mmCIF file of C-alpha atoms in Angstrom:
data_model
loop_
_atom_site.group_PDB
_atom_site.id
_atom_site.type_symbol
_atom_site.label_atom_id
_atom_site.label_comp_id
_atom_site.label_asym_id
_atom_site.label_seq_id
_atom_site.Cartn_x
_atom_site.Cartn_y
_atom_site.Cartn_z
ATOM 1 C CA MET E 1 128.343 81.146 140.500
ATOM 2 C CA ALA E 2 131.954 80.366 139.600
ATOM 3 C CA VAL E 3 134.053 83.272 138.346
ATOM 4 C CA ARG E 4 135.349 82.628 134.835
ATOM 5 C CA HIS E 5 139.120 82.511 134.619
ATOM 6 C CA LEU E 6 140.236 85.229 132.159
ATOM 7 C CA ARG E 7 143.972 84.690 132.255
ATOM 8 C CA PRO E 8 145.012 84.015 128.636
ATOM 9 C CA PRO E 9 146.870 80.780 127.847
ATOM 10 C CA ARG E 10 150.502 81.025 126.810
ATOM 11 C CA PHE E 11 149.701 80.060 123.247
ATOM 12 C CA ASP E 12 147.250 82.963 122.907
ATOM 13 C CA VAL E 13 149.848 85.357 124.294
ATOM 14 C CA ALA E 14 152.333 84.071 121.721
ATOM 15 C CA VAL E 15 149.783 84.506 118.899
ATOM 16 C CA ALA E 16 149.046 88.085 119.992
ATOM 17 C CA LEU E 17 152.740 89.004 120.195
ATOM 18 C CA ALA E 18 153.499 87.370 116.838
ATOM 19 C CA GLY E 19 150.645 89.250 115.133
ATOM 20 C CA LEU E 20 151.629 92.567 116.703
ATOM 21 C CA LEU E 21 155.319 92.176 115.856
ATOM 22 C CA GLY E 22 154.500 91.048 112.330
ATOM 23 C CA GLY E 23 152.246 94.067 111.821
ATOM 24 C CA LEU E 24 154.912 96.427 113.178
ATOM 25 C CA LEU E 25 157.452 94.856 110.838
ATOM 26 C CA LEU E 26 155.179 95.431 107.818
ATOM 27 C CA TRP E 27 154.463 98.953 109.041
ATOM 28 C CA GLY E 28 158.192 99.643 109.335
ATOM 29 C CA PHE E 29 158.681 98.679 105.698
ATOM 30 C CA GLY E 30 155.741 100.845 104.662
ATOM 31 C CA LEU E 31 153.680 97.896 103.377
ATOM 32 C CA GLY E 32 149.943 98.515 103.506
ATOM 33 C CA VAL E 33 146.831 97.143 101.840
ATOM 34 C CA ARG E 34 145.785 100.403 100.138
ATOM 35 C CA PRO E 35 147.638 103.495 98.922
ATOM 36 C CA ASP E 36 147.270 106.689 100.887
ATOM 37 C CA ASP E 37 145.216 108.365 98.129
ATOM 38 C CA ASP E 38 142.603 105.554 97.982
ATOM 39 C CA PRO E 39 139.056 106.997 98.300
ATOM 40 C CA VAL E 40 138.246 104.482 101.060
ATOM 41 C CA VAL E 41 140.998 105.810 103.301
ATOM 42 C CA LEU E 42 139.480 108.300 105.716
ATOM 43 C CA PHE E 43 142.340 108.393 108.216
ATOM 44 C CA GLU E 44 145.455 109.299 106.291
ATOM 45 C CA GLY E 45 148.988 108.694 107.480
ATOM 46 C CA ARG E 46 150.919 105.610 108.390
ATOM 47 C CA TRP E 47 150.285 105.971 112.130
ATOM 48 C CA ALA E 48 146.532 105.490 111.884
ATOM 49 C CA LEU E 49 146.706 101.778 111.032
ATOM 50 C CA LEU E 50 148.569 101.023 114.285
ATOM 51 C CA VAL E 51 145.380 101.547 116.326
ATOM 52 C CA PRO E 52 143.316 98.703 114.796
ATOM 53 C CA LEU E 53 146.485 96.571 114.680
ATOM 54 C CA THR E 54 147.053 96.996 118.420
ATOM 55 C CA VAL E 55 143.372 96.468 119.292
ATOM 56 C CA THR E 56 143.214 93.273 117.218
ATOM 57 C CA ALA E 57 146.394 91.975 118.835
ATOM 58 C CA CYS E 58 144.849 92.600 122.268
ATOM 59 C CA CYS E 59 141.731 90.707 121.158
ATOM 60 C CA GLU E 60 143.932 87.704 120.410
ATOM 61 C CA LEU E 61 144.582 87.462 124.151
ATOM 62 C CA LEU E 62 140.861 86.686 124.599
ATOM 63 C CA ARG E 63 140.474 84.261 121.702
ATOM 64 C CA ARG E 64 139.793 81.325 124.062
ATOM 65 C CA THR E 65 138.716 82.890 127.351
ATOM 66 C CA ALA E 66 136.160 85.327 125.824
ATOM 67 C CA PRO E 67 135.862 84.464 122.105
ATOM 68 C CA ARG E 68 132.609 86.336 121.399
ATOM 69 C CA THR E 69 133.859 89.524 123.031
ATOM 70 C CA ALA E 70 137.134 89.246 121.150
ATOM 71 C CA LEU E 71 135.292 88.788 117.852
ATOM 72 C CA ALA E 72 132.971 91.763 118.457
ATOM 73 C CA VAL E 73 135.822 94.113 119.345
ATOM 74 C CA GLY E 74 137.941 92.671 116.530
ATOM 75 C CA THR E 75 135.135 93.336 114.030
ATOM 76 C CA SER E 76 135.098 96.981 115.093
ATOM 77 C CA ALA E 77 138.877 97.113 114.767
ATOM 78 C CA LEU E 78 138.672 95.589 111.269
ATOM 79 C CA ALA E 79 136.109 98.213 110.253
ATOM 80 C CA GLY E 80 138.518 100.896 111.483
ATOM 81 C CA ASP E 81 141.368 99.215 109.599
ATOM 82 C CA VAL E 82 139.356 99.519 106.355
ATOM 83 C CA MET E 83 139.329 103.307 106.820
ATOM 84 C CA THR E 84 143.159 103.390 107.006
ATOM 85 C CA GLN E 85 145.830 102.142 104.671
ATOM 86 C CA GLY E 86 145.284 98.755 106.290
ATOM 87 C CA SER E 87 147.561 95.996 107.472
ATOM 88 C CA ILE E 88 147.734 92.356 106.378
ATOM 89 C CA ALA E 89 148.542 91.407 109.996
ATOM 90 C CA THR E 90 145.252 92.886 111.218
ATOM 91 C CA ILE E 91 143.270 90.904 108.631
ATOM 92 C CA VAL E 92 145.097 87.666 109.411
ATOM 93 C CA MET E 93 144.535 88.089 113.144
ATOM 94 C CA TYR E 94 140.851 88.789 112.523
ATOM 95 C CA THR E 95 140.466 85.526 110.604
ATOM 96 C CA ASP E 96 141.958 83.780 113.635
ATOM 97 C CA LEU E 97 139.434 85.518 115.903
ATOM 98 C CA MET E 98 136.606 84.274 113.663
ATOM 99 C CA TYR E 99 138.023 80.743 113.745
ATOM 100 C CA ALA E 100 138.453 80.824 117.549
ATOM 101 C CA ALA E 101 134.910 82.116 118.087
ATOM 102 C CA VAL E 102 133.507 79.036 116.345
ATOM 103 C CA VAL E 103 135.900 76.517 117.925
ATOM 104 C CA TYR E 104 135.913 77.830 121.501
ATOM 105 C CA GLY E 105 132.618 79.710 121.640
ATOM 106 C CA SER E 106 129.208 78.467 122.702
ATOM 107 C CA PRO E 107 127.369 75.876 120.580
ATOM 108 C CA ALA E 108 124.902 78.560 119.456
ATOM 109 C CA THR E 109 127.747 80.776 118.275
ATOM 110 C CA ALA E 110 129.352 77.859 116.445
ATOM 111 C CA ARG E 111 126.099 77.157 114.589
ATOM 112 C CA ARG E 112 125.241 80.753 113.698
ATOM 113 C CA LEU E 113 128.549 82.255 112.585
ATOM 114 C CA PRO E 114 129.023 80.100 109.450
ATOM 115 C CA TRP E 115 125.471 80.978 108.351
ATOM 116 C CA ILE E 116 125.904 84.677 109.063
ATOM 117 C CA THR E 117 129.261 84.905 107.304
ATOM 118 C CA GLY E 118 127.903 82.887 104.384
ATOM 119 C CA VAL E 119 125.047 85.354 103.945
ATOM 120 C CA LEU E 120 127.484 88.266 104.193
ATOM 121 C CA THR E 121 129.679 86.668 101.533
ATOM 122 C CA LEU E 122 126.753 86.284 99.124
ATOM 123 C CA ALA E 123 125.660 89.826 99.835
ATOM 124 C CA GLY E 124 129.213 91.079 99.249
ATOM 125 C CA MET E 125 129.174 89.443 95.831
ATOM 126 C CA LEU E 126 125.646 90.198 94.613
ATOM 127 C CA VAL E 127 124.980 93.738 95.915
ATOM 128 C CA PRO E 128 128.120 95.420 94.465
ATOM 129 C CA TYR E 129 127.646 93.600 91.167
ATOM 130 C CA ALA E 130 124.005 94.697 91.006
ATOM 131 C CA VAL E 131 125.016 98.315 91.673
ATOM 132 C CA TRP E 132 128.112 98.653 89.462
ATOM 133 C CA ARG E 133 127.533 95.874 86.895
ATOM 134 C CA GLU E 134 131.241 95.178 86.812
ATOM 135 C CA PRO E 135 132.712 91.682 87.121
ATOM 136 C CA GLU E 136 135.411 93.061 89.402
ATOM 137 C CA ALA E 137 132.675 93.819 91.955
ATOM 138 C CA LEU E 138 132.415 90.089 92.632
ATOM 139 C CA LEU E 139 135.894 90.230 94.150
ATOM 140 C CA ILE E 140 134.451 92.110 97.135
ATOM 141 C CA GLY E 141 132.395 89.063 98.050
ATOM 142 C CA LEU E 142 135.404 86.811 97.610
ATOM 143 C CA VAL E 143 137.444 88.972 99.998
ATOM 144 C CA VAL E 144 134.601 88.969 102.539
ATOM 145 C CA GLY E 145 134.321 85.181 102.232
ATOM 146 C CA ALA E 146 138.067 84.694 102.660
ATOM 147 C CA VAL E 147 138.118 86.859 105.797
ATOM 148 C CA THR E 148 134.892 85.615 107.444
ATOM 149 C CA PHE E 149 133.225 82.552 105.909
ATOM 150 C CA ALA E 150 136.361 80.488 105.285
ATOM 151 C CA PRO E 151 137.718 80.646 108.875
ATOM 152 C CA ALA E 152 134.213 80.162 110.325
ATOM 153 C CA SER E 153 133.634 77.051 108.204
ATOM 154 C CA THR E 154 137.072 75.703 109.076
ATOM 155 C CA GLY E 155 136.368 76.282 112.760
ATOM 156 C CA LEU E 156 133.034 74.445 112.481
ATOM 157 C CA ILE E 157 134.734 71.433 110.874
ATOM 158 C CA VAL E 158 137.402 71.358 113.585
ATOM 159 C CA ARG E 159 134.793 71.714 116.333
ATOM 160 C CA ASN E 160 132.672 68.889 114.912
ATOM 161 C CA HIS E 161 135.702 66.611 114.785
ATOM 162 C CA ARG E 162 136.626 67.584 118.337
ATOM 163 C CA ASP E 163 133.082 66.939 119.589
ATOM 164 C CA ALA E 164 133.042 63.596 117.790
ATOM 165 C CA ALA E 165 136.347 62.664 119.412
ATOM 166 C CA ASP E 166 135.005 63.687 122.835
ATOM 167 C CA ALA E 167 131.849 61.663 122.259
ATOM 168 C CA ALA E 168 133.891 58.629 121.191
ATOM 169 C CA ARG E 169 136.128 58.977 124.246
ATOM 170 C CA LEU E 170 133.094 59.282 126.519
ATOM 171 C CA GLN E 171 131.499 56.252 124.895
ATOM 172 C CA ALA E 172 134.727 54.298 125.369
ATOM 173 C CA GLU E 173 134.811 55.289 129.040
ATOM 174 C CA GLN E 174 131.170 54.275 129.464
ATOM 175 C CA THR E 175 131.824 50.980 127.702
ATOM 176 C CA ALA E 176 134.783 50.321 129.981
ATOM 177 C CA LEU E 177 132.645 51.205 133.012
ATOM 178 C CA LEU E 178 129.864 48.881 131.878
ATOM 179 C CA ALA E 179 132.400 46.121 131.237
ATOM 180 C CA GLU E 180 133.789 46.589 134.742
ATOM 181 C CA MET E 181 130.273 46.505 136.200
ATOM 182 C CA ASP E 182 129.543 43.307 134.251
ATOM 183 C CA ARG E 183 132.779 41.804 135.525
ATOM 184 C CA VAL E 184 131.939 42.689 139.126
ATOM 185 C CA GLN E 185 128.434 41.273 138.740
ATOM 186 C CA ALA E 186 129.819 38.101 137.194
ATOM 187 C CA VAL E 187 132.311 37.700 140.032
ATOM 188 C CA THR E 188 129.581 38.333 142.606
ATOM 189 C CA ALA E 189 127.257 35.833 140.946
ATOM 190 C CA GLU E 190 130.023 33.239 140.779
ATOM 191 C CA ARG E 191 130.872 33.783 144.435
ATOM 192 C CA SER E 192 127.208 33.341 145.362
ATOM 193 C CA ARG E 193 127.016 30.153 143.319
ATOM 194 C CA MET E 194 130.158 28.785 144.942
ATOM 195 C CA ALA E 195 128.801 29.700 148.388
ATOM 196 C CA ARG E 196 125.559 27.807 147.669
ATOM 197 C CA GLU E 197 127.438 24.771 146.411
ATOM 198 C CA LEU E 198 129.825 24.755 149.367
ATOM 199 C CA HIS E 199 126.987 25.110 151.854
ATOM 200 C CA ASP E 200 124.914 22.374 150.237
ATOM 201 C CA LEU E 201 127.866 20.009 149.992
ATOM 202 C CA VAL E 202 129.181 20.394 153.521
ATOM 203 C CA ALA E 203 126.274 21.483 155.729
ATOM 204 C CA ASN E 204 124.451 18.144 155.608
ATOM 205 C CA HIS E 205 127.470 16.080 156.626
ATOM 206 C CA LEU E 206 128.744 18.507 159.242
ATOM 207 C CA SER E 207 125.281 18.787 160.794
ATOM 208 C CA ALA E 208 125.092 15.010 161.133
ATOM 209 C CA ILE E 209 128.586 14.931 162.609
ATOM 210 C CA ALA E 210 127.712 17.674 165.119
ATOM 211 C CA ILE E 211 124.473 16.008 166.235
ATOM 212 C CA HIS E 212 125.911 12.495 166.593
ATOM 213 C CA SER E 213 129.075 13.680 168.318
ATOM 214 C CA THR E 214 126.920 15.603 170.815
ATOM 215 C CA ALA E 215 124.864 12.468 171.417
ATOM 216 C CA ALA E 216 127.990 10.341 171.889
ATOM 217 C CA LEU E 217 129.367 12.815 174.427
ATOM 218 C CA SER E 218 126.104 13.142 176.357
ATOM 219 C CA LEU E 219 125.298 9.402 176.649
ATOM 220 C CA ASP E 220 127.411 7.001 178.627
ATOM 221 C CA ASP E 221 126.598 4.020 176.431
ATOM 222 C CA PRO E 222 129.399 2.254 174.507
ATOM 223 C CA ALA E 223 127.003 0.821 171.922
ATOM 224 C CA THR E 224 125.412 4.223 171.234
ATOM 225 C CA SER E 225 128.819 5.874 171.054
ATOM 226 C CA LYS E 226 130.015 3.216 168.605
ATOM 227 C CA ASP E 227 126.990 3.759 166.365
ATOM 228 C CA ALA E 228 127.482 7.525 166.553
ATOM 229 C CA LEU E 229 131.150 7.201 165.629
ATOM 230 C CA ALA E 230 130.208 5.032 162.657
ATOM 231 C CA VAL E 231 127.791 7.692 161.419
ATOM 232 C CA ILE E 232 130.399 10.383 162.057
ATOM 233 C CA ARG E 233 132.997 8.483 160.054
ATOM 234 C CA GLU E 234 130.588 7.863 157.162
ATOM 235 C CA ASN E 235 129.590 11.538 156.967
ATOM 236 C CA SER E 236 133.245 12.611 157.237
ATOM 237 C CA VAL E 237 134.216 10.398 154.296
ATOM 238 C CA GLN E 238 131.274 11.571 152.214
ATOM 239 C CA GLY E 239 131.965 15.188 153.102
ATOM 240 C CA LEU E 240 135.607 14.860 152.081
ATOM 241 C CA SER E 241 134.539 13.247 148.823
ATOM 242 C CA GLU E 242 132.165 16.117 148.076
ATOM 243 C CA MET E 243 134.870 18.636 148.965
ATOM 244 C CA ARG E 244 137.316 16.960 146.585
ATOM 245 C CA ARG E 245 134.716 17.127 143.823
ATOM 246 C CA LEU E 246 134.145 20.839 144.431
ATOM 247 C CA ILE E 247 137.889 21.524 144.532
ATOM 248 C CA GLY E 248 138.239 19.647 141.255
ATOM 249 C CA ILE E 249 135.609 21.895 139.686
ATOM 250 C CA LEU E 250 137.295 25.023 141.012
ATOM 251 C CA ARG E 251 140.640 23.873 139.641
ATOM 252 C CA ASP E 252 138.999 23.667 136.219
ATOM 253 C CA GLY E 253 139.964 20.124 135.410
ATOM 254 C CA ALA E 254 143.475 20.095 136.885
ATOM 255 C CA ASP E 255 145.640 17.139 135.843
ATOM 256 C CA ASP E 256 143.313 16.639 132.863
ATOM 257 C CA ARG E 257 140.711 14.986 135.071
ATOM 258 C CA GLU E 258 137.029 15.604 134.675
ATOM 259 C CA PRO E 259 135.178 16.536 137.872
ATOM 260 C CA ALA E 260 132.652 14.062 139.191
ATOM 261 C CA ALA E 261 129.166 14.172 137.752
ATOM 262 C CA THR E 262 126.722 16.527 139.409
ATOM 263 C CA PRO E 263 123.939 14.992 141.517
ATOM 264 C CA THR E 264 120.721 13.977 139.781
ATOM 265 C CA LEU E 265 117.254 13.067 140.960
ATOM 266 C CA ASP E 266 118.142 9.410 140.468
ATOM 267 C CA GLY E 267 120.404 9.847 143.473
ATOM 268 C CA LEU E 268 117.527 10.794 145.774
ATOM 269 C CA GLY E 269 117.319 7.201 146.986
ATOM 270 C CA ALA E 270 120.916 7.296 148.200
ATOM 271 C CA LEU E 271 120.311 10.725 149.745
ATOM 272 C CA ILE E 272 117.259 9.408 151.631
ATOM 273 C CA GLY E 273 119.292 6.391 152.759
ATOM 274 C CA THR E 274 121.967 8.670 154.187
ATOM 275 C CA ALA E 275 119.310 10.714 155.982
ATOM 276 C CA ARG E 276 117.853 7.542 157.492
ATOM 277 C CA ALA E 277 121.308 6.474 158.608
ATOM 278 C CA ASN E 278 121.659 9.846 160.318
ATOM 279 C CA GLY E 279 118.508 9.149 162.326
ATOM 280 C CA LEU E 280 115.687 10.648 160.267
ATOM 281 C CA ASP E 281 112.452 8.815 159.488
ATOM 282 C CA VAL E 282 112.037 9.787 155.831
ATOM 283 C CA ALA E 283 109.388 8.807 153.285
ATOM 284 C CA LEU E 284 109.989 9.509 149.583
ATOM 285 C CA ASP E 285 107.306 9.915 146.913
ATOM 286 C CA ALA E 286 108.985 10.916 143.647
ATOM 287 C CA GLU E 287 107.245 11.085 140.277
ATOM 288 C CA HIS E 288 109.458 13.481 138.400
ATOM 289 C CA GLY E 289 110.212 11.831 135.089
ATOM 290 C CA ALA E 290 112.794 13.500 132.843
ATOM 291 C CA VAL E 291 113.606 17.115 133.679
ATOM 292 C CA PRO E 292 116.344 19.472 132.420
ATOM 293 C CA ALA E 293 119.724 19.257 134.121
ATOM 294 C CA PRO E 294 119.568 22.703 135.826
ATOM 295 C CA VAL E 295 116.155 21.875 137.305
ATOM 296 C CA GLU E 296 117.381 18.447 138.351
ATOM 297 C CA LEU E 297 120.386 19.853 140.223
ATOM 298 C CA ALA E 298 118.313 22.588 141.907
ATOM 299 C CA ALA E 299 115.645 20.081 143.000
ATOM 300 C CA TYR E 300 118.264 17.709 144.406
ATOM 301 C CA ARG E 301 119.928 20.519 146.387
ATOM 302 C CA ILE E 302 116.581 21.788 147.726
ATOM 303 C CA VAL E 303 115.664 18.304 148.966
ATOM 304 C CA GLN E 304 119.147 17.846 150.415
ATOM 305 C CA GLU E 305 119.017 21.150 152.300
ATOM 306 C CA SER E 306 115.488 20.455 153.508
ATOM 307 C CA LEU E 307 116.652 17.138 154.978
ATOM 308 C CA THR E 308 119.629 18.892 156.571
ATOM 309 C CA ASN E 309 117.304 21.406 158.224
ATOM 310 C CA ALA E 310 115.041 18.581 159.409
ATOM 311 C CA LEU E 311 118.052 16.780 160.887
ATOM 312 C CA LYS E 312 119.106 19.926 162.752
ATOM 313 C CA HIS E 313 115.764 21.363 163.851
ATOM 314 C CA ALA E 314 112.811 18.997 163.328
ATOM 315 C CA ALA E 315 110.907 17.422 166.186
ATOM 316 C CA PRO E 316 110.630 13.622 166.325
ATOM 317 C CA GLY E 317 108.405 12.205 163.603
ATOM 318 C CA ARG E 318 108.274 11.379 159.928
ATOM 319 C CA VAL E 319 109.754 13.597 157.248
ATOM 320 C CA GLU E 320 107.905 13.397 153.936
ATOM 321 C CA VAL E 321 109.536 14.244 150.601
ATOM 322 C CA ARG E 322 107.319 14.520 147.535
ATOM 323 C CA LEU E 323 108.238 15.416 143.967
ATOM 324 C CA TYR E 324 105.618 15.755 141.238
ATOM 325 C CA ARG E 325 106.117 16.667 137.589
ATOM 326 C CA SER E 326 103.294 18.758 136.136
ATOM 327 C CA PRO E 327 103.221 19.591 132.401
ATOM 328 C CA ASP E 328 105.220 22.791 132.875
ATOM 329 C CA ALA E 329 106.878 22.580 136.300
ATOM 330 C CA LEU E 330 108.448 20.340 138.907
ATOM 331 C CA GLU E 331 106.725 20.599 142.276
ATOM 332 C CA ILE E 332 108.749 19.901 145.434
ATOM 333 C CA ARG E 333 107.261 19.567 148.907
ATOM 334 C CA VAL E 334 109.174 18.542 152.023
ATOM 335 C CA THR E 335 107.381 18.446 155.381
ATOM 336 C CA SER E 336 108.804 17.710 158.824
ATOM 337 C CA PRO E 337 107.433 17.870 162.394
ATOM 338 C CA TYR E 338 107.657 21.350 163.866
ATOM 339 C CA GLY E 339 108.140 21.912 167.558
ATOM 340 C CA ASP E 340 110.492 21.311 170.460
ATOM 341 C CA ARG E 341 112.928 18.416 170.318
ATOM 342 C CA ASP E 342 114.645 16.611 173.156
ATOM 343 C CA GLY E 343 117.798 15.657 171.286
ATOM 344 C CA PRO E 344 120.789 17.855 170.486
ATOM 345 C CA ARG E 345 120.508 20.664 167.955
ATOM 346 C CA ALA E 346 123.031 21.890 165.446
ATOM 347 C CA PRO E 347 123.365 25.656 165.109
ATOM 348 C CA GLY E 348 121.864 27.235 162.003
ATOM 349 C CA SER E 349 122.633 30.479 160.202
ATOM 350 C CA GLY E 350 119.699 30.735 157.805
ATOM 351 C CA ALA E 351 121.982 30.368 154.782
ATOM 352 C CA GLY E 352 120.188 27.192 153.735
ATOM 353 C CA LEU E 353 116.841 28.927 153.185
ATOM 354 C CA VAL E 354 118.587 31.738 151.340
ATOM 355 C CA GLY E 355 120.371 29.262 149.078
ATOM 356 C CA MET E 356 117.160 27.366 148.270
ATOM 357 C CA ARG E 357 115.345 30.605 147.473
ATOM 358 C CA GLU E 358 118.215 31.698 145.208
ATOM 359 C CA ARG E 359 118.222 28.385 143.352
ATOM 360 C CA ALA E 360 114.500 28.681 142.655
ATOM 361 C CA ALA E 361 114.821 32.331 141.612
ATOM 362 C CA LEU E 362 117.620 31.533 139.129
ATOM 363 C CA LEU E 363 115.171 29.261 137.301
ATOM 364 C CA ASP E 364 112.298 31.789 137.535
ATOM 365 C CA GLY E 365 110.586 29.514 140.035
ATOM 366 C CA SER E 366 108.966 30.099 143.408
ATOM 367 C CA PHE E 367 109.972 29.075 146.917
ATOM 368 C CA GLU E 368 108.405 29.351 150.333
ATOM 369 C CA ALA E 369 109.071 27.781 153.703
ATOM 370 C CA GLY E 370 107.382 28.079 157.084
ATOM 371 C CA PRO E 371 105.244 26.377 159.708
ATOM 372 C CA GLU E 372 101.725 25.176 158.902
ATOM 373 C CA ASP E 373 98.929 23.573 160.940
ATOM 374 C CA GLY E 374 97.554 20.317 159.596
ATOM 375 C CA PRO E 375 95.750 17.127 160.584
ATOM 376 C CA GLU E 376 99.007 15.668 161.886
ATOM 377 C CA GLY E 377 99.832 18.758 163.939
ATOM 378 C CA LYS E 378 102.131 21.642 163.270
ATOM 379 C CA ARG E 379 104.678 20.934 160.563
ATOM 380 C CA TRP E 380 107.468 22.805 158.792
ATOM 381 C CA VAL E 381 106.732 22.871 155.062
ATOM 382 C CA VAL E 382 109.134 23.639 152.245
ATOM 383 C CA ARG E 383 107.564 24.228 148.822
ATOM 384 C CA ALA E 384 109.355 24.915 145.570
ATOM 385 C CA THR E 385 108.069 25.172 142.007
ATOM 386 C CA LEU E 386 110.692 24.944 139.270
ATOM 387 C CA PRO E 387 109.500 25.660 135.697
ATOM 388 C CA VAL E 388 110.742 23.174 133.117
ATOM 389 C CA THR E 389 109.228 24.533 129.890
ATOM 390 C CA ASP E 390 111.470 27.603 129.510
ATOM 391 C CA VAL E 391 114.571 25.636 130.520
ATOM 392 C CA GLU E 392 113.848 22.934 127.950
ATOM 393 C CA GLN E 393 113.395 25.543 125.210
ATOM 394 C CA GLY E 394 116.650 27.218 126.272
ATOM 395 C CA GLU E 395 118.554 23.921 126.088
ATOM 396 C CA ALA E 396 117.009 23.098 122.717
#
C-alpha cells in the first residue's frame, strides 16, 4: 500500500500563516466575539482564545492532505473557542476547513456534509426558538448555517463543477483516442486496398513475363523466342498501362484528368483473350446479367487472379471459368488442372488468395479455394459467392 504524502502544499501553509497572523493581530487589539462577562465564556482572560486559534491554524496545514482529520480537530477547536471570548479568525478558518473537507475529501464526505450541516442549521433555528419563544433565537441557526452549511454547500458546488470538468476532459481525451484509432484503421484499410489493387494489376502481367522469358531462355528456338518476346512485350505494355491508371487514382485526379474506368465484367472476354495469348486454354461461361459496381469489380479481380494462379501453377489442361447470377448472389467458379507441370513456374507468395478472400469478405460474401477430385481428375477449384441484394439496397 502506498504511503500517503502528508507534506502540506505551499498554498495551505500560506493560508495557515495568514489565519494565525490575522488572529494574533485581532488579539493584540483586544477584539473578540464576546465580552469577558458573557455567560457562555467559561475560560476567562484574553490568553485562552489563543489555544483554539493556534489549533485551527495547524488544521489548515491539513486541509488538502487530510481534510476529514482537519475538520474533526477543527470542530473541537471551534467548540473550545465558543467557551472563550472567541476570535473571528478562528471562525473564518473553520469555514475554510468545512469547505476543504467537501472539495478535497472523499465522495462520501462530500455528499454527507451538506446534509449534516443543513440538519444542524435547522436544528439551531427551531430548537432555541421552541425553548425561548424569542425571534432572536432564530439567529443561532443563521450563525450555524453561515459557519457550516454555507461553506459545505459552496464546496459541493465547486466539487461538482470540478468533477464535470474532469469528466469532460476525459471524454475529450477518449474522443481523441477513438478518432486516432479510426484514423489508423482507415489508413490500414486503405493500405490493404491499395495492396490488393497493386497485386491484381501487376501480378498477372509479371507472371506471364516471368514464364515466357524463362521459356525463351531455356529453348534454343528462334521462332519460340520471338513468340515469347511478343507476349512479354504485350504484357509489359498492358502492365505499364495498368500502373499508370493506378498512379492516376493515387494522385487523385492530377492535372484535372479522370482516372481510367475500373474493369467490369464486360471486359472478361478481353481478359480471357489475354490469358489465351499467354498460353492458357480457357473456357468462359458467363451468365451474370447486371450486378452492382462493387460486386462487378470484385468478381473481375477474382477471375483475373484465378487465371494468374493457373498460369503460374496449373498443370496442362483446360481452365474453366463460370459465372452465374442467382436471385441474391453472383456465383464464381474457376477450375484448373492440379498436379505437376513440365513447364517453368513463377514464384508465388500466397498474396493472391488472401486478396481474393478479402474482396469477398468486404462484400459479406464467401470464398474458398483448394484441390478437389472429380471425373476429369484432380483439379484446383476457386469458389466465390458475392451477395448482390444488400449492395443494391445500399446503392439505392
